[in-house]
């Protein structure tokens, strides 16, 4: 991996991955793209291009212009927004992915795109969900994720494109808000804990979902992309997870740092239904065996780091205002 084009760089993953790759591979070797430009380090501190992923010719032109050898395709709608706008979700998630795979095929690029715990459905075994199992999701997000997994496998077996990918759990980070996901409560809760010492959860008590802190997610992308292909039995859609918890457990972890933190519930039926259709905990043993996936952050370690870094960020933001 020498020169990398990334789509959807202003999203939750892209904004951190871009900075990490610029650091590791050289600023001049990472081309960040998104459909909009904002005043941010991603846009201002390295190469940045506007790109609408539904326009294949523009993507191809940019990949050729910068002579990239790797394409990381992140642009997509998350689960709750996709449920509200299913036709747009299909057009963007599938159309964008198909364009990106075609660009990778035409230019012989290494390719990464994320799938999600959303690719599973109510019929999937909920605990220790195996790598290879029943996938009949009941959301449009899930439909696009399963189709995307299959498409990536197809491009590898049919055309030899070096496709790789993981099924991300809910990702928790302090740099950029996720925006439109079902697991977003586990990010919002830290903001509200620092701002108000209280949080009203839109996900109900007892609802377990897999989660991961962003540094582990970024490490996973880089490690899988650099992994020796001869070890990969699977290529795409590796189950990965660092922890599984329900709202009371993240609240209890926050109380170890902010003892008077309070939480109550006002459950959002749409996002609760999505969460109920997803597994409680994934089995990540294939990722561990095939490319040494090894997350560092458990719930308490993440809570400490998140509260410390987020407090600094909120303080800086208020100084800037
Ligand atoms: C979402 O909640 O939609 C995402 C995901 C688990 O894919 N965070």
Short mmCIF file of C-alpha atoms and ligand atoms in Angstrom, two decimals:
data_model
loop_
_atom_site.label_atom_id
_atom_site.label_comp_id
_atom_site.label_asym_id
_atom_site.label_seq_id
_atom_site.Cartn_x
_atom_site.Cartn_y
_atom_site.Cartn_z
CA UNK A 1 0.00 0.00 0.00
CA UNK A 2 1.84 3.09 -1.26
CA UNK A 3 -0.70 5.63 -2.48
CA UNK A 4 -4.23 5.56 -1.11
CA UNK A 5 -7.52 7.14 -2.19
CA UNK A 6 -10.22 7.26 0.50
CA UNK A 7 -13.90 8.06 -0.05
CA UNK A 8 -16.20 9.49 2.63
CA UNK A 9 -13.29 11.07 4.53
CA UNK A 10 -15.36 13.47 6.58
CA UNK A 11 -17.31 10.67 8.26
CA UNK A 12 -16.63 9.15 11.66
CA UNK A 13 -14.06 6.59 10.41
CA UNK A 14 -12.63 8.62 7.53
CA UNK A 15 -11.70 11.67 9.56
CA UNK A 16 -9.43 9.58 11.83
CA UNK A 17 -8.22 7.06 9.24
CA UNK A 18 -7.07 9.84 6.88
CA UNK A 19 -4.88 11.44 9.56
CA UNK A 20 -3.42 8.07 10.60
CA UNK A 21 -2.59 7.08 7.01
CA UNK A 22 -1.01 10.49 6.30
CA UNK A 23 1.14 9.94 9.36
CA UNK A 24 2.12 6.35 8.45
CA UNK A 25 2.39 6.53 4.66
CA UNK A 26 3.22 10.23 4.08
CA UNK A 27 0.85 13.17 3.60
CA UNK A 28 1.55 13.24 -0.15
CA UNK A 29 0.43 9.59 -0.48
CA UNK A 30 -3.10 9.91 0.88
CA UNK A 31 -5.89 11.46 -1.20
CA UNK A 32 -8.88 12.27 0.96
CA UNK A 33 -12.22 12.71 -0.80
CA UNK A 34 -15.75 13.58 0.24
CA UNK A 35 -18.86 15.06 -1.33
CA UNK A 36 -18.34 18.31 0.64
CA UNK A 37 -15.47 20.49 1.83
CA UNK A 38 -15.35 21.75 5.40
CA UNK A 39 -12.78 23.70 7.36
CA UNK A 40 -11.03 20.71 8.98
CA UNK A 41 -7.62 18.99 9.19
CA UNK A 42 -8.79 16.35 6.68
CA UNK A 43 -9.48 19.04 4.05
CA UNK A 44 -6.78 21.53 5.00
CA UNK A 45 -3.73 19.50 5.99
CA UNK A 46 -3.14 17.28 2.96
CA UNK A 47 -4.48 16.33 -0.47
CA UNK A 48 -8.26 16.66 -0.65
CA UNK A 49 -10.65 16.33 -3.61
CA UNK A 50 -14.42 16.66 -3.87
CA UNK A 51 -15.94 13.33 -5.00
CA UNK A 52 -19.50 12.12 -5.38
CA UNK A 53 -19.12 8.31 -5.24
CA UNK A 54 -22.20 7.82 -7.42
CA UNK A 55 -20.16 9.32 -10.27
CA UNK A 56 -17.87 6.52 -11.44
CA UNK A 57 -16.03 8.57 -14.07
CA UNK A 58 -14.98 11.17 -11.47
CA UNK A 59 -13.73 8.41 -9.15
CA UNK A 60 -11.78 6.78 -11.99
CA UNK A 61 -10.27 10.12 -13.05
CA UNK A 62 -9.12 10.92 -9.52
CA UNK A 63 -7.62 7.46 -9.01
CA UNK A 64 -5.76 7.79 -12.34
CA UNK A 65 -4.67 11.39 -11.73
CA UNK A 66 -3.09 10.51 -8.37
CA UNK A 67 -1.79 7.10 -9.53
CA UNK A 68 -3.10 5.33 -6.43
CA UNK A 69 -2.59 1.62 -5.72
CA UNK A 70 -5.19 1.30 -2.94
CA UNK A 71 -8.83 2.37 -2.64
CA UNK A 72 -10.58 2.56 0.74
CA UNK A 73 -14.28 3.06 0.18
CA UNK A 74 -16.11 4.43 3.24
CA UNK A 75 -18.91 6.61 1.84
CA UNK A 76 -22.28 5.13 2.91
CA UNK A 77 -25.44 5.89 4.87
CA UNK A 78 -25.67 4.36 8.37
CA UNK A 79 -28.55 2.21 9.63
CA UNK A 80 -31.05 4.69 11.05
CA UNK A 81 -30.77 7.15 8.13
CA UNK A 82 -30.90 4.25 5.66
CA UNK A 83 -34.14 3.07 7.28
CA UNK A 84 -35.62 6.57 6.85
CA UNK A 85 -34.40 6.86 3.23
CA UNK A 86 -34.22 3.30 1.83
CA UNK A 87 -34.08 4.24 -1.86
CA UNK A 88 -31.26 6.72 -1.30
CA UNK A 89 -29.48 4.11 0.85
CA UNK A 90 -29.63 1.59 -1.97
CA UNK A 91 -28.42 4.13 -4.56
CA UNK A 92 -25.57 5.42 -2.43
CA UNK A 93 -24.46 2.27 -0.61
CA UNK A 94 -24.72 -0.10 -3.57
CA UNK A 95 -24.10 2.36 -6.43
CA UNK A 96 -21.06 3.83 -4.66
CA UNK A 97 -19.65 0.39 -3.85
CA UNK A 98 -20.15 -0.92 -7.38
CA UNK A 99 -18.38 2.15 -8.80
CA UNK A 100 -15.51 1.77 -6.35
CA UNK A 101 -15.10 -1.95 -7.16
CA UNK A 102 -15.13 -1.18 -10.87
CA UNK A 103 -12.41 1.46 -10.41
CA UNK A 104 -10.40 -1.09 -8.39
CA UNK A 105 -10.86 -3.69 -11.15
CA UNK A 106 -9.94 -1.35 -14.00
CA UNK A 107 -6.82 -0.02 -12.24
CA UNK A 108 -5.87 -3.20 -10.34
CA UNK A 109 -6.11 -1.55 -6.90
CA UNK A 110 -6.06 -3.12 -3.47
CA UNK A 111 -9.51 -2.51 -1.98
CA UNK A 112 -11.09 -2.13 1.47
CA UNK A 113 -14.69 -1.45 2.43
CA UNK A 114 -16.47 -2.00 5.76
CA UNK A 115 -19.47 -4.18 6.37
CA UNK A 116 -21.26 -4.13 9.74
CA UNK A 117 -23.02 -6.07 12.49
CA UNK A 118 -26.03 -4.70 10.57
CA UNK A 119 -25.47 -7.43 7.96
CA UNK A 120 -27.05 -9.89 10.42
CA UNK A 121 -30.73 -10.29 11.19
CA UNK A 122 -33.12 -11.74 13.77
CA UNK A 123 -32.53 -15.32 12.54
CA UNK A 124 -28.76 -15.11 13.10
CA UNK A 125 -27.41 -16.79 16.29
CA UNK A 126 -27.27 -13.82 18.69
CA UNK A 127 -24.38 -14.92 20.92
CA UNK A 128 -20.89 -15.70 19.67
CA UNK A 129 -22.26 -15.08 16.19
CA UNK A 130 -20.09 -17.21 13.88
CA UNK A 131 -18.13 -15.79 10.94
CA UNK A 132 -20.12 -17.85 8.46
CA UNK A 133 -23.78 -17.99 9.42
CA UNK A 134 -27.33 -17.09 8.42
CA UNK A 135 -27.65 -13.47 7.17
CA UNK A 136 -31.22 -12.34 6.59
CA UNK A 137 -31.19 -8.70 7.77
CA UNK A 138 -34.50 -6.83 8.10
CA UNK A 139 -33.15 -3.32 7.44
CA UNK A 140 -32.19 -1.61 4.17
CA UNK A 141 -28.76 -0.94 5.68
CA UNK A 142 -28.38 -4.67 6.31
CA UNK A 143 -29.55 -5.54 2.81
CA UNK A 144 -26.89 -3.24 1.32
CA UNK A 145 -24.23 -4.63 3.66
CA UNK A 146 -24.90 -8.30 2.82
CA UNK A 147 -25.07 -7.50 -0.89
CA UNK A 148 -21.82 -5.54 -0.50
CA UNK A 149 -20.08 -8.46 1.21
CA UNK A 150 -21.12 -10.76 -1.63
CA UNK A 151 -20.08 -8.25 -4.27
CA UNK A 152 -16.61 -7.91 -2.74
CA UNK A 153 -16.22 -11.72 -2.68
CA UNK A 154 -17.41 -11.82 -6.30
CA UNK A 155 -14.87 -9.21 -7.46
CA UNK A 156 -12.12 -11.26 -5.81
CA UNK A 157 -13.12 -14.64 -7.22
CA UNK A 158 -14.24 -13.43 -10.65
CA UNK A 159 -11.72 -10.66 -11.39
CA UNK A 160 -8.94 -11.21 -8.84
CA UNK A 161 -9.43 -7.80 -7.20
CA UNK A 162 -7.63 -7.82 -3.82
CA UNK A 163 -10.76 -7.00 -1.78
CA UNK A 164 -10.64 -6.98 2.02
CA UNK A 165 -13.13 -5.93 4.70
CA UNK A 166 -14.49 -6.26 8.21
CA UNK A 167 -17.90 -6.23 9.88
CA UNK A 168 -17.61 -3.25 12.18
CA UNK A 169 -19.53 -3.15 15.45
CA UNK A 170 -20.64 0.24 16.87
CA UNK A 171 -17.63 2.58 16.78
CA UNK A 172 -16.96 5.00 19.62
CA UNK A 173 -14.83 8.09 19.02
CA UNK A 174 -14.43 11.72 20.04
CA UNK A 175 -13.17 13.36 16.82
CA UNK A 176 -16.24 13.19 14.57
CA UNK A 177 -19.83 12.29 15.49
CA UNK A 178 -21.16 9.16 13.73
CA UNK A 179 -24.47 10.59 12.50
CA UNK A 180 -27.35 8.29 11.71
CA UNK A 181 -26.44 4.98 13.31
CA UNK A 182 -28.21 2.77 15.84
CA UNK A 183 -25.12 2.42 18.05
CA UNK A 184 -24.67 6.24 18.24
CA UNK A 185 -26.09 6.26 21.80
CA UNK A 186 -22.75 4.87 22.99
CA UNK A 187 -21.03 8.01 21.63
CA UNK A 188 -23.71 10.54 22.66
CA UNK A 189 -23.62 9.28 26.25
CA UNK A 190 -20.01 10.49 26.74
CA UNK A 191 -20.80 13.98 25.38
CA UNK A 192 -23.83 14.32 27.67
CA UNK A 193 -21.96 12.86 30.66
CA UNK A 194 -19.41 15.67 30.35
CA UNK A 195 -21.90 18.42 29.50
CA UNK A 196 -24.83 17.56 31.82
CA UNK A 197 -23.84 14.56 33.97
CA UNK A 198 -26.96 12.84 32.69
CA UNK A 199 -28.16 11.02 29.58
CA UNK A 200 -31.47 9.79 28.21
CA UNK A 201 -30.80 6.63 26.22
CA UNK A 202 -32.76 5.98 23.02
CA UNK A 203 -31.71 2.31 23.25
CA UNK A 204 -33.49 0.27 25.91
CA UNK A 205 -32.17 -1.44 29.02
CA UNK A 206 -30.77 -4.92 28.40
CA UNK A 207 -29.97 -4.33 24.70
CA UNK A 208 -26.50 -5.74 24.04
CA UNK A 209 -24.52 -4.71 20.99
CA UNK A 210 -20.89 -5.17 19.96
CA UNK A 211 -18.72 -2.06 20.17
CA UNK A 212 -15.14 -0.92 19.57
CA UNK A 213 -13.04 2.17 20.31
CA UNK A 214 -11.88 3.99 17.18
CA UNK A 215 -8.10 3.46 17.65
CA UNK A 216 -8.73 -0.31 17.51
CA UNK A 217 -10.94 0.09 14.43
CA UNK A 218 -8.26 2.11 12.61
CA UNK A 219 -5.60 -0.46 13.57
CA UNK A 220 -7.86 -3.22 12.24
CA UNK A 221 -8.17 -1.55 8.81
CA UNK A 222 -4.42 -1.00 8.47
CA UNK A 223 -3.53 -4.49 9.77
CA UNK A 224 -5.96 -6.25 7.44
CA UNK A 225 -4.81 -4.21 4.43
CA UNK A 226 -1.19 -5.10 5.19
CA UNK A 227 -1.94 -8.76 6.03
CA UNK A 228 -0.22 -11.56 4.13
CA UNK A 229 -2.85 -12.67 1.59
CA UNK A 230 -1.73 -16.31 1.79
CA UNK A 231 -3.07 -16.45 5.38
CA UNK A 232 -6.54 -15.14 4.44
CA UNK A 233 -9.11 -17.91 4.25
CA UNK A 234 -11.84 -15.25 4.29
CA UNK A 235 -11.13 -11.93 2.61
CA UNK A 236 -14.15 -9.80 3.28
CA UNK A 237 -16.57 -9.16 6.10
CA UNK A 238 -14.44 -10.45 8.99
CA UNK A 239 -16.35 -10.38 12.28
CA UNK A 240 -14.49 -8.05 14.64
CA UNK A 241 -15.42 -6.77 18.10
CA UNK A 242 -13.73 -5.46 21.23
CA UNK A 243 -16.61 -5.54 23.74
CA UNK A 244 -20.34 -6.09 24.06
CA UNK A 245 -22.44 -4.12 26.53
CA UNK A 246 -25.93 -2.82 27.26
CA UNK A 247 -26.68 0.80 28.27
CA UNK A 248 -26.51 0.16 32.05
CA UNK A 249 -22.95 -1.17 31.69
CA UNK A 250 -21.60 1.86 29.83
CA UNK A 251 -23.36 4.10 32.41
CA UNK A 252 -21.69 2.12 35.23
CA UNK A 253 -18.31 2.53 33.53
CA UNK A 254 -18.84 6.30 33.25
CA UNK A 255 -19.85 6.43 36.97
CA UNK A 256 -16.36 5.14 37.86
CA UNK A 257 -15.08 8.52 36.56
CA UNK A 258 -18.17 10.74 37.12
CA UNK A 259 -19.85 9.22 40.22
CA UNK A 260 -23.04 11.35 40.07
CA UNK A 261 -23.75 10.54 36.39
CA UNK A 262 -27.42 9.59 35.87
CA UNK A 263 -29.14 7.77 33.02
CA UNK A 264 -32.78 7.23 32.12
CA UNK A 265 -34.55 5.94 29.01
CA UNK A 266 -36.74 7.30 26.23
CA UNK A 267 -36.59 4.45 23.74
CA UNK A 268 -36.76 5.28 20.03
CA UNK A 269 -38.87 2.43 18.54
CA UNK A 270 -37.18 2.62 15.11
CA UNK A 271 -33.62 2.31 16.38
CA UNK A 272 -34.65 -0.19 19.10
CA UNK A 273 -36.15 -2.44 16.43
CA UNK A 274 -32.92 -2.27 14.44
CA UNK A 275 -30.83 -3.03 17.56
CA UNK A 276 -33.09 -5.97 18.47
CA UNK A 277 -32.48 -7.49 15.04
CA UNK A 278 -28.67 -7.43 15.49
CA UNK A 279 -26.48 -9.94 17.39
CA UNK A 280 -25.49 -9.46 21.05
CA UNK A 281 -21.87 -10.55 20.63
CA UNK A 282 -19.75 -11.65 17.67
CA UNK A 283 -17.14 -14.39 17.46
CA UNK A 284 -14.00 -12.70 16.05
CA UNK A 285 -11.79 -15.79 16.01
CA UNK A 286 -11.31 -15.87 12.21
CA UNK A 287 -9.94 -12.28 12.27
CA UNK A 288 -7.66 -13.25 15.17
CA UNK A 289 -6.38 -16.39 13.43
CA UNK A 290 -6.06 -15.07 9.89
CA UNK A 291 -4.54 -11.60 10.44
CA UNK A 292 -3.86 -11.25 14.19
CA UNK A 293 -6.74 -8.89 15.02
CA UNK A 294 -6.03 -7.78 18.57
CA UNK A 295 -8.07 -4.90 20.06
CA UNK A 296 -6.49 -3.03 23.00
CA UNK A 297 -9.45 -1.21 24.59
CA UNK A 298 -12.05 -2.80 26.87
CA UNK A 299 -15.00 -0.79 28.21
CA UNK A 300 -13.29 0.85 31.21
CA UNK A 301 -10.08 1.66 29.38
CA UNK A 302 -12.11 3.20 26.55
CA UNK A 303 -14.24 5.21 29.00
CA UNK A 304 -11.16 6.71 30.69
CA UNK A 305 -9.53 7.66 27.39
CA UNK A 306 -12.76 8.90 25.82
CA UNK A 307 -13.71 11.13 28.77
CA UNK A 308 -10.20 12.57 29.01
CA UNK A 309 -9.83 13.33 25.29
CA UNK A 310 -13.42 14.49 24.82
CA UNK A 311 -13.17 16.89 27.81
CA UNK A 312 -10.12 18.52 26.16
CA UNK A 313 -11.90 18.71 22.80
CA UNK A 314 -15.04 20.30 24.30
CA UNK A 315 -12.86 22.80 26.17
CA UNK A 316 -10.95 23.71 22.98
CA UNK A 317 -14.22 24.01 21.01
CA UNK A 318 -15.63 26.42 23.62
CA UNK A 319 -12.40 28.52 23.53
CA UNK A 320 -12.62 28.72 19.72
CA UNK A 321 -16.26 29.85 19.93
C1 LIG B 1 -24.86 1.84 12.79
O1 LIG B 1 -25.29 1.86 13.96
O2 LIG B 1 -25.56 1.98 11.79
C2 LIG B 1 -23.38 1.60 12.59
C3 LIG B 1 -23.11 0.15 12.39
C4 LIG B 1 -23.11 -0.77 13.54
O3 LIG B 1 -22.89 -0.27 11.29
N1 LIG B 1 -22.65 2.11 13.71
#
